[in-house]
XYZ file of C-alpha atoms in Angstrom:
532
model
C 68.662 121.302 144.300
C 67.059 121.772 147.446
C 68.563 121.185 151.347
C 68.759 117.668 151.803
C 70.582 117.788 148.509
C 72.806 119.952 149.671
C 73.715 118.241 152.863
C 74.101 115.093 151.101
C 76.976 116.262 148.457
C 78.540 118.234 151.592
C 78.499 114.624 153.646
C 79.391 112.695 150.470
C 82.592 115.268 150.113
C 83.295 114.954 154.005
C 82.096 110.976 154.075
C 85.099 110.677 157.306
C 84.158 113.549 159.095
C 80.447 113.580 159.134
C 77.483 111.603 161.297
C 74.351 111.770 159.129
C 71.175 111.328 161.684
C 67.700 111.434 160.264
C 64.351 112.100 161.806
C 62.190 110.639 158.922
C 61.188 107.491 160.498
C 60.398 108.924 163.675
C 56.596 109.199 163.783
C 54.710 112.431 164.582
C 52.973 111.239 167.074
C 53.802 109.743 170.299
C 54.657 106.134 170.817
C 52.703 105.145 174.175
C 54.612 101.601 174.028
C 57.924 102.647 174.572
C 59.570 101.327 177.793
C 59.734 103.656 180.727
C 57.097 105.959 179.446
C 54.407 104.950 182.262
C 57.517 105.730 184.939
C 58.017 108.588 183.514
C 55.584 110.470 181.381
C 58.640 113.229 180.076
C 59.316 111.020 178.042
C 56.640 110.918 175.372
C 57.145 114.507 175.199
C 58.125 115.783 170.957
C 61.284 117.109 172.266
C 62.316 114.069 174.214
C 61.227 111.737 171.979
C 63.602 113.991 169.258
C 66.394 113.452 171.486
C 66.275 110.084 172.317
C 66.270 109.435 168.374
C 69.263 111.544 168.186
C 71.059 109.536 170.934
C 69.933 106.007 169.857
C 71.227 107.027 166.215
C 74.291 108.145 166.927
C 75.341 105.802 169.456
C 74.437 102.523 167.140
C 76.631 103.731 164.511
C 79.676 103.213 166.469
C 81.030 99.793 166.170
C 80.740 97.339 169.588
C 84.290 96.152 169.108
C 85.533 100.374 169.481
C 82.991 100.799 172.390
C 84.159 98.397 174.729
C 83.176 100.659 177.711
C 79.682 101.577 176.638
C 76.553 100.128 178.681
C 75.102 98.782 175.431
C 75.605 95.603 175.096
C 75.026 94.339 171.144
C 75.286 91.363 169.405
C 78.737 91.279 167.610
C 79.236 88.934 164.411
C 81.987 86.711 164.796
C 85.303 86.838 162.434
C 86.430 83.425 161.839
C 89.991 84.398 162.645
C 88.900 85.649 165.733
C 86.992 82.608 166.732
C 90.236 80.196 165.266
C 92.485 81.460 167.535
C 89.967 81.818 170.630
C 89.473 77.866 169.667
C 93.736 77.447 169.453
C 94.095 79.380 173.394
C 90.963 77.056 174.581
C 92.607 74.115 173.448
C 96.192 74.396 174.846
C 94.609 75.642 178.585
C 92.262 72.609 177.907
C 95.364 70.339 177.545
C 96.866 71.784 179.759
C 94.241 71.633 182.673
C 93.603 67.802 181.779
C 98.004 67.056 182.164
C 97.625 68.781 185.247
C 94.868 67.105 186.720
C 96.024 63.813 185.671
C 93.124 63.157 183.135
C 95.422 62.228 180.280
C 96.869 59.436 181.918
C 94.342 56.215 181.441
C 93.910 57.790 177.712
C 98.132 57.927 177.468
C 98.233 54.281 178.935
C 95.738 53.223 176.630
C 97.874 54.246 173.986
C 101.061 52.761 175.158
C 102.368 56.106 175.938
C 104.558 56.879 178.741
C 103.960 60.347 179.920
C 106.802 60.571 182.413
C 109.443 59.196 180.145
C 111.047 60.969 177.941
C 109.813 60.612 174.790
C 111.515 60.936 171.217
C 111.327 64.390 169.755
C 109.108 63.414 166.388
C 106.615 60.977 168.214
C 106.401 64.362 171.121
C 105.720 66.467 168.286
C 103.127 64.004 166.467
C 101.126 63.476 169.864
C 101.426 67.490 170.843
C 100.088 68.271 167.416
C 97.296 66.157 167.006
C 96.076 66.860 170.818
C 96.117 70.531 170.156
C 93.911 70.112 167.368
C 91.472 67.922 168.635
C 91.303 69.969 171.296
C 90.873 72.992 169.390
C 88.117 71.176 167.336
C 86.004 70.084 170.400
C 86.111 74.023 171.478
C 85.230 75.168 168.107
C 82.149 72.568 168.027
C 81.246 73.865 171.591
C 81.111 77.554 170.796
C 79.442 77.036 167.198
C 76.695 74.696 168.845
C 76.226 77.723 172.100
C 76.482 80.522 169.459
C 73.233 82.588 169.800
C 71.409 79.757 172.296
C 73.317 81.135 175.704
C 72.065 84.773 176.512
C 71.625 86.562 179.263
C 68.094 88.115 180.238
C 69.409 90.988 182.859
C 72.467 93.121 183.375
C 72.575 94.292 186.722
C 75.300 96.794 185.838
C 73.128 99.212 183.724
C 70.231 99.152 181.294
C 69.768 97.618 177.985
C 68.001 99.710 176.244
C 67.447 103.793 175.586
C 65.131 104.983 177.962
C 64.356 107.696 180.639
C 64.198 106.838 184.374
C 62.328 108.885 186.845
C 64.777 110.565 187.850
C 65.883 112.594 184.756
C 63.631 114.856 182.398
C 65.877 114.707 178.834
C 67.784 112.125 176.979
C 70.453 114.315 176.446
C 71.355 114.778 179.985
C 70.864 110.824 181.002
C 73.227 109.366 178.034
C 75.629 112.511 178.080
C 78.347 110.461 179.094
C 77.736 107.804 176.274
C 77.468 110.714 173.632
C 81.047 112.002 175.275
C 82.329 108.489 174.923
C 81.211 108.295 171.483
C 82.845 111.383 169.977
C 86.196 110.507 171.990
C 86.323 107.051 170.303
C 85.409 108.144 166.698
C 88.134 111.835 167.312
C 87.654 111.609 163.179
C 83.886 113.079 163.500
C 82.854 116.189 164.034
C 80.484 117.426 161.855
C 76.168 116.322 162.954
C 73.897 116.532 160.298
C 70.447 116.239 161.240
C 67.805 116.056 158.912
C 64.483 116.302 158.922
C 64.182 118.074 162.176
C 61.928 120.754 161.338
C 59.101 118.943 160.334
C 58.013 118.373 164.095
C 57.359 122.371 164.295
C 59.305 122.139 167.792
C 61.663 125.246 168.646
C 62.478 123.594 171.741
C 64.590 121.255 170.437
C 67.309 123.717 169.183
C 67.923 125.221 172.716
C 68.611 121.626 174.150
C 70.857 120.448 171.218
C 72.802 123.981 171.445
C 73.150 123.168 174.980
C 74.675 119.905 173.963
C 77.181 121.355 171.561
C 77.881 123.450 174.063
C 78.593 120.534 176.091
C 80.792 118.592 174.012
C 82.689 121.451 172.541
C 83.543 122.025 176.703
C 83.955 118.615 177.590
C 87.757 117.508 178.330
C 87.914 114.631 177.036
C 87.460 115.504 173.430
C 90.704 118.069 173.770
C 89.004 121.254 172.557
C 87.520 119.846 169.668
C 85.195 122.309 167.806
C 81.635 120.109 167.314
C 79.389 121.332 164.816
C 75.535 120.317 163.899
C 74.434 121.469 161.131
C 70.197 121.491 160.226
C 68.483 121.840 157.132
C 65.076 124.005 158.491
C 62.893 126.096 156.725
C 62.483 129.810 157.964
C 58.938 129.879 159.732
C 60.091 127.636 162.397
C 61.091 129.792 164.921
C 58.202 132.431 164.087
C 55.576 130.834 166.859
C 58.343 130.731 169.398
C 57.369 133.315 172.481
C 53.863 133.390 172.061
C 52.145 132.702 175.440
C 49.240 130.060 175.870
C 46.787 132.971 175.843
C 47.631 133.321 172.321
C 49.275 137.407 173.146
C 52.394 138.366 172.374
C 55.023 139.066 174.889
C 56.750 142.476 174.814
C 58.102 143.327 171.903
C 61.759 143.031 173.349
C 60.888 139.756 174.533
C 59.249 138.958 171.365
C 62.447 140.072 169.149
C 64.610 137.890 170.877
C 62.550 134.662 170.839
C 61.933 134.714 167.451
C 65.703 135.453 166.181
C 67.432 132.658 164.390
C 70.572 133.606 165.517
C 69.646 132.954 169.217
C 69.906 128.714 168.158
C 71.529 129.432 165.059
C 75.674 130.691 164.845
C 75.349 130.840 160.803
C 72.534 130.764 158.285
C 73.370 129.516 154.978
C 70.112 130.494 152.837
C 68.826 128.257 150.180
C 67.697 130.306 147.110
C 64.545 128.703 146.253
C 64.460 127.374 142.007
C 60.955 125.672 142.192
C 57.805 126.923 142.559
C 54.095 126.860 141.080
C 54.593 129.163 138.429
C 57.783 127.314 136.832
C 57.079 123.957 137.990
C 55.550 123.388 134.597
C 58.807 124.084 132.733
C 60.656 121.687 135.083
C 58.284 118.757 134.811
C 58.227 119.202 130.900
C 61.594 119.293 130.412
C 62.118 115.962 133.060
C 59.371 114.328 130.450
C 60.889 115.350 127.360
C 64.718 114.273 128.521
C 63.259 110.927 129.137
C 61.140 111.104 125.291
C 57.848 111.272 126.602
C 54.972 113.585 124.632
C 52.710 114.896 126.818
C 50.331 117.613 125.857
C 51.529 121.110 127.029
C 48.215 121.962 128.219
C 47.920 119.225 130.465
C 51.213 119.425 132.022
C 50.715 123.226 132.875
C 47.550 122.589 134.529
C 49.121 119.287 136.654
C 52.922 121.097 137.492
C 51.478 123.803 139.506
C 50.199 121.442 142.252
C 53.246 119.785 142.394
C 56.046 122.227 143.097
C 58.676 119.950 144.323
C 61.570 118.595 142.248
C 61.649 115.343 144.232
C 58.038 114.964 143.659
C 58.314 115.248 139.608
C 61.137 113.138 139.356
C 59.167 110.596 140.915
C 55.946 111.491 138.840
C 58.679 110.773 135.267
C 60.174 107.644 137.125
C 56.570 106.240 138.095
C 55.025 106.922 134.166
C 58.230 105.444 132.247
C 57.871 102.215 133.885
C 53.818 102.525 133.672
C 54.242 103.105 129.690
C 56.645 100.492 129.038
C 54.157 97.916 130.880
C 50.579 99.164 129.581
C 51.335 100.743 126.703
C 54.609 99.767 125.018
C 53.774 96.581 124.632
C 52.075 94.131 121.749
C 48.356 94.173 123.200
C 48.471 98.008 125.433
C 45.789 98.368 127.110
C 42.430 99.556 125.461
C 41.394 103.229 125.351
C 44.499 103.827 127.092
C 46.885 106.753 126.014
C 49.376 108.385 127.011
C 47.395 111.811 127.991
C 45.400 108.999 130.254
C 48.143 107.060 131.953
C 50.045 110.361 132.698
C 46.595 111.792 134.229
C 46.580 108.076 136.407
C 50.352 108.845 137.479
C 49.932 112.522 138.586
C 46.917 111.071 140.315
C 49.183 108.023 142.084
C 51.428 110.590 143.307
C 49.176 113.691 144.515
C 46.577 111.205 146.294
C 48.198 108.116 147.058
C 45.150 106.967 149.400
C 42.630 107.564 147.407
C 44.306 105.791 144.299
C 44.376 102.703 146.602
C 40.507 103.060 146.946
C 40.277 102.436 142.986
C 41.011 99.031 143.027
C 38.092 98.594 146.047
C 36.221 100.932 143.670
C 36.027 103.530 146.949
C 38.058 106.403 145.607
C 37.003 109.671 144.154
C 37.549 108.776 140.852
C 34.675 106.493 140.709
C 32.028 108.395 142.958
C 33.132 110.981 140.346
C 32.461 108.528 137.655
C 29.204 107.448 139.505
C 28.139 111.034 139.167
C 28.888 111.757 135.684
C 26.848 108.672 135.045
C 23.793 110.170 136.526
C 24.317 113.044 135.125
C 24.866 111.772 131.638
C 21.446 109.354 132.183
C 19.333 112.706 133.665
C 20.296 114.563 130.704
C 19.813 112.019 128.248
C 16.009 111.892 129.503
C 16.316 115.538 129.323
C 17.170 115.624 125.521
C 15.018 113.159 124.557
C 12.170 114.910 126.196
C 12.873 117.624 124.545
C 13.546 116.160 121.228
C 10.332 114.790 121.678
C 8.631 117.762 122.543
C 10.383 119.460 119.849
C 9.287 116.511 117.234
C 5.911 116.693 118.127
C 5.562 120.469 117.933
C 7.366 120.372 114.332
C 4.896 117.786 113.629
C 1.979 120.028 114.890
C 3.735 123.090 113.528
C 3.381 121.504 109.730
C -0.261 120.319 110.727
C -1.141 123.557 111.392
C 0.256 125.340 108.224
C -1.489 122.660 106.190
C -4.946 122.955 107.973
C -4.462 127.271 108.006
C -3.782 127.200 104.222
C -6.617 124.968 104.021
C -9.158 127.132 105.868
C -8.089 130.083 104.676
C -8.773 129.047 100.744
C -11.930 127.639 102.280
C -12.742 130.910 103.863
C -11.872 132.541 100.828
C -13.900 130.626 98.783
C -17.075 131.283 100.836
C -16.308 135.469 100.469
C -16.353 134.709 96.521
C -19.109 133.246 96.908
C -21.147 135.733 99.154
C -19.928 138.311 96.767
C -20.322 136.695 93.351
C -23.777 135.449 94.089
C -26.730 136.743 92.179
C -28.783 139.939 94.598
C -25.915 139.483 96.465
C -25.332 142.817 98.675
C -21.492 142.243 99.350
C -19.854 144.612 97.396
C -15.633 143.452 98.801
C -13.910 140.550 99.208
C -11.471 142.081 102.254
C -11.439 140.809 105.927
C -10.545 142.669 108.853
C -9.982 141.588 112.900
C -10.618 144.197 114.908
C -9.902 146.864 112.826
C -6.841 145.716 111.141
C -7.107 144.058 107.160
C -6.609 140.443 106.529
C -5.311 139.648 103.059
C -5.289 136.233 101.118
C -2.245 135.655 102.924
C -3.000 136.164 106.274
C -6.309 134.126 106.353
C -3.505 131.048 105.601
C -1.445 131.716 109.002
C -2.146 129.116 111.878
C -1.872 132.287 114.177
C -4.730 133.899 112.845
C -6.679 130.814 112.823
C -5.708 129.499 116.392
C -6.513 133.058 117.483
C -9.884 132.653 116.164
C -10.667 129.290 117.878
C -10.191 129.939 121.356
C -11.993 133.759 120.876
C -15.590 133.673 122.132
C -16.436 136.690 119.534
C -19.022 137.096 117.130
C -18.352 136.661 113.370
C -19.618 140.212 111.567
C -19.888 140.330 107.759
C -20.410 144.542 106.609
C -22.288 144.598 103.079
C -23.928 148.110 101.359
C -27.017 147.047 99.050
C -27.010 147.694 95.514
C -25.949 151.135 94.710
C -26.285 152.850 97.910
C -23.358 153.858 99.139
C -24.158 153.390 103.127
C -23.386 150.125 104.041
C -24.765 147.240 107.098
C -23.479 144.894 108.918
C -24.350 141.161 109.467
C -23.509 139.848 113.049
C -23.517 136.015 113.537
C -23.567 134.394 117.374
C -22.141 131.656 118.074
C -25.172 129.680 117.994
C -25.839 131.031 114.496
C -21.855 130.302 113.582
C -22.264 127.044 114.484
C -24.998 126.500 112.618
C -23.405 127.870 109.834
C -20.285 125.288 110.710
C -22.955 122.595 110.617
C -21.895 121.280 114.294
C -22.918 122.910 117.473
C -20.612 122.860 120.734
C -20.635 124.172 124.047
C -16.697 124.637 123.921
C -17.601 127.339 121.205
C -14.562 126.260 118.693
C -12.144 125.280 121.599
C -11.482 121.518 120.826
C -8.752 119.738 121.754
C -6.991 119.975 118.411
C -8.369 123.649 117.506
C -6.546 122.747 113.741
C -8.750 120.185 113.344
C -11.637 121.758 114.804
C -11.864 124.203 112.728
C -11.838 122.595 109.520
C -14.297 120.840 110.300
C -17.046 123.247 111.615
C -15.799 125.331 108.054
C -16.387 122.695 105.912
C -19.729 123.231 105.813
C -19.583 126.828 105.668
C -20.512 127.464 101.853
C -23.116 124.889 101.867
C -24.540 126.817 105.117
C -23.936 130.002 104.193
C -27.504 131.006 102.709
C -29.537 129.364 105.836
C -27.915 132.016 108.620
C -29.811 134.651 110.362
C -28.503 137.733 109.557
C -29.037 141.074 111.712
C -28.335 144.178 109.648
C -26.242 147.422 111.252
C -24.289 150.388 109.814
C -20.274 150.262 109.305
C -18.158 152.702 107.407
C -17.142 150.560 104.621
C -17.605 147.685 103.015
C -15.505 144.927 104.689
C -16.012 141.757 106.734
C -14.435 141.738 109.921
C -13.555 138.678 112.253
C -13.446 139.460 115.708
């Protein structure tokens, strides 16, 4: 329950003794158009245009009929009562005024009636009767036909409407007689609410309506009656109040006294705060649930904290029950639609009302948000496919390349077999080495070894030790001699395009080749051949 809840229950309890006068409609801004604001530019000021709010409120709830004195002038609806027997009166002085000036007489004579003799009591009665209501007919007609046509442009006796001459700088103090008037007739009232007022973040305002309580409680006329006005404000108001245009505070004593509440304020009723971010989740799931709505927790606790305000999520339940019952409680709801969804939409509705008017213009947010996503999605779709592409053709490759380096390497060992197994042969082992380090059966099949090879520009050295000696030699191939020994000679020196397939094809040959290669002899420490 928050203030304006509270003032409503108090005026509800009070309804006879209470003026309720609200400041919601009354714009933030000034209103340039308003009459006598070019005589008079006070008047556009936030603390006149408060008061003269105040002053046109409270003085148009009076009825015209108990305000017979005031200068304002307003259009009264007619009682038919009233009007009957205003109709009766202007018929009798109307009969009257034609007897008297003779008028009647051709219509008597017509008649065969003789006014000036005396006539019998029922025919008197019969003539009187039907006079006076013909009479009161005709003025009836005449009023009901003028009714609302006959008006009157100026009143020279005072103005017409609220506004502030030259001559006076506040509302309050021009129409203080009126405002005097009006508590006098209504003696019931004495109790002002005014709501609302603290939104204008105006101090200002408090000093001149405490002067004007001040005023009335004074003021003869009303007896001694004790006035109140009570606001509904929140505490920061007063907080700005006596700091100078500079922007530096006054001395503290100065300081103290400006911003105390009590200086515009005889008693402060505090309102004990029961909603805030943290349990403005429990609230809004429990409104939701009362009404039978399942909404996921999650969602709700990470919607309620922006949206601390009771008013606000009773609004948010109101605005999603009749939602659901239209979109999706129906025969056909609407597609893709659920419930997490349309609550999502609501919260949205509520927390930016402008923007959710933009959707339908497809302007708001939502959809440049969609817009992006979009993108987003379509960039990394390329993205993965890219990849998946790149990925594809590398598995592809990948696979390629294990086939071709078990190929080669069988190849390869194939042509050590048969340098060693050949007849006067001098290679004595069937091990190869790259710089240094021993590659077994296995290794000679990994495409790392084998793309490592291709793109070297190292000579090929085979290490043999004749016969029975035990020193051995080595046999150093170029790369002219290799690729005559491949049986295809290249100035890229084994760096084709597809080294996989490169390769296989320059060792192909390499058995049938093998006996035709130069061959210059050196000293190693073991029998071995060695890739480098």
């Amino acid at each position: 329950m928050g203030k304006s809840s509270v003032l409503s229950e108090f005026a509800k309890r009070r309804d006879n003794q209470v003026i309720k006068i609200s400041l919601l409609t009354l714009g933030a801004g000034p209103d340039h158009s308003t009459a006598g604001s070019e005589s008079n530019p006070a008047a556009q000021t936030t603390s006149n245009r408060i008061q003269k709010e105040i002053v046109k409120q409270l003085l148009y709830q009076q009825s015209p009929a108990r305000t017979p004195q005031s200068r304002f002038r307003r259009i009264v609806r007619p009682r038919p009562l009233q009007e009957w027997v205003l109709a009766v009166g202007g018929g009798v002085v109307a009969l009257l005024a034609l007897l008297a000036s003779g008028a009647l007489v051709p219509i008597a004579a017509s008649l065969e009636i003789d006014l000036w003799s005396p006539p019998s009591p029922v025919r008197l009665t019969a003539v009187g009767v039907v006079a006076l209501l013909l009479a009161t007919l005709l003025v009836r007609l005449i009023r009901s036909v003028l009714a609302g046509h006959v008006g009157i442009e100026k009143v020279a006796a005072g103005p017409a409407t609220i506004s502030l001459p030259p001559r006076s700088t506040s509302y309050f103090d021009e129409y203080l007689d009126e405002i005097i008037y009006f508590f006098e007739v209504d003696s019931g009232r004495d109790v002002v609410i005014i709501e609302d007022l603290d939104r204008f973040d105006d101090p200002g305002i408090y000093e001149s309506l405490r002067s004007l309580n001040g005023l009335l409680n004074s003021a003869q006329q009303l007896q001694g009656r004790n006035i109140r006005f009570v606001y509904a404000v929140r505490d920061s108001i007063f907080e700005g109040h006596g700091v100078t245009p500079s922007g530096s505070m006054e001395s503290v004593s100065d300081e103290t006294e400006r911003g105390n509440r009590t200086k515009f304020l005889e008693l402060i009723i505090p309102m004990v705060p029961f909603i805030t971010h943290r349990n403005a989740r429990d609230l809004l799931y429990a409104a939701l649930t009362a009404r039978g709505h399942t909404i996921p927790r999650p969602l709700v606790d990470l919607a309620a904290r922006h949206v601390p305000d009771m008013r606000l999520i009773h609004n948010i339940v109101n605005e999603y029950d009749v939602f659901k019952r239209q979109l999706l409680d129906v025969e056909q709801p609407v597609p893709q639609l659920d419930a997490e969804r349309l609550f999502s939409m609501v919260l949205f509705k509520n927390t930016q009302a402008t923007d959710f008017e933009a959707i339908r213009r497809g302007d708001s947010s939502l959809d440049r948000l969609f817009d992006t996503w979009r993108q987003l999605v379509g960039a990394n779709d390329d993205h993965l496919r890219r990849e998946n592409d790149r990925l594809r053709v590398r598995i592809e490759q990948n696979a390629a390349a294990t086939d071709q380096a078990a190929d080669l390497g069988h190849r390869l060992q194939d042509v050590i077999n048969v340098l060693v197994d050949a007849p006067g042969s001098m290679f004595a082992a069937k091990t190869v080495s790259v710089d240094g380090t021993t590659i077994d059966a296995a290794g000679m099949q990994n495409p790392d070894f084998w793309r490592s090879f291709s793109q070297s520009n190292s000579s090929l050295t085979f290490s043999m030790h004749p016969g029975r000696y035990s020193y051995s030699q080595e046999m150093t191939l170029s790369a002219e001699a290799l690729e005559t020994l491949l049986g295809h000679r290249s100035t890229a020196r084994l760096r084709a395009p597809d080294p996989w397939m490169e390769i296989a094809r320059r060792c192909g040959s390499m058995m049938q080749a093998s006996s035709s290669c130069g061959a210059t002899p050196g000293r190693h420490s073991s029998s071995e051949t060695i890739l480098r």
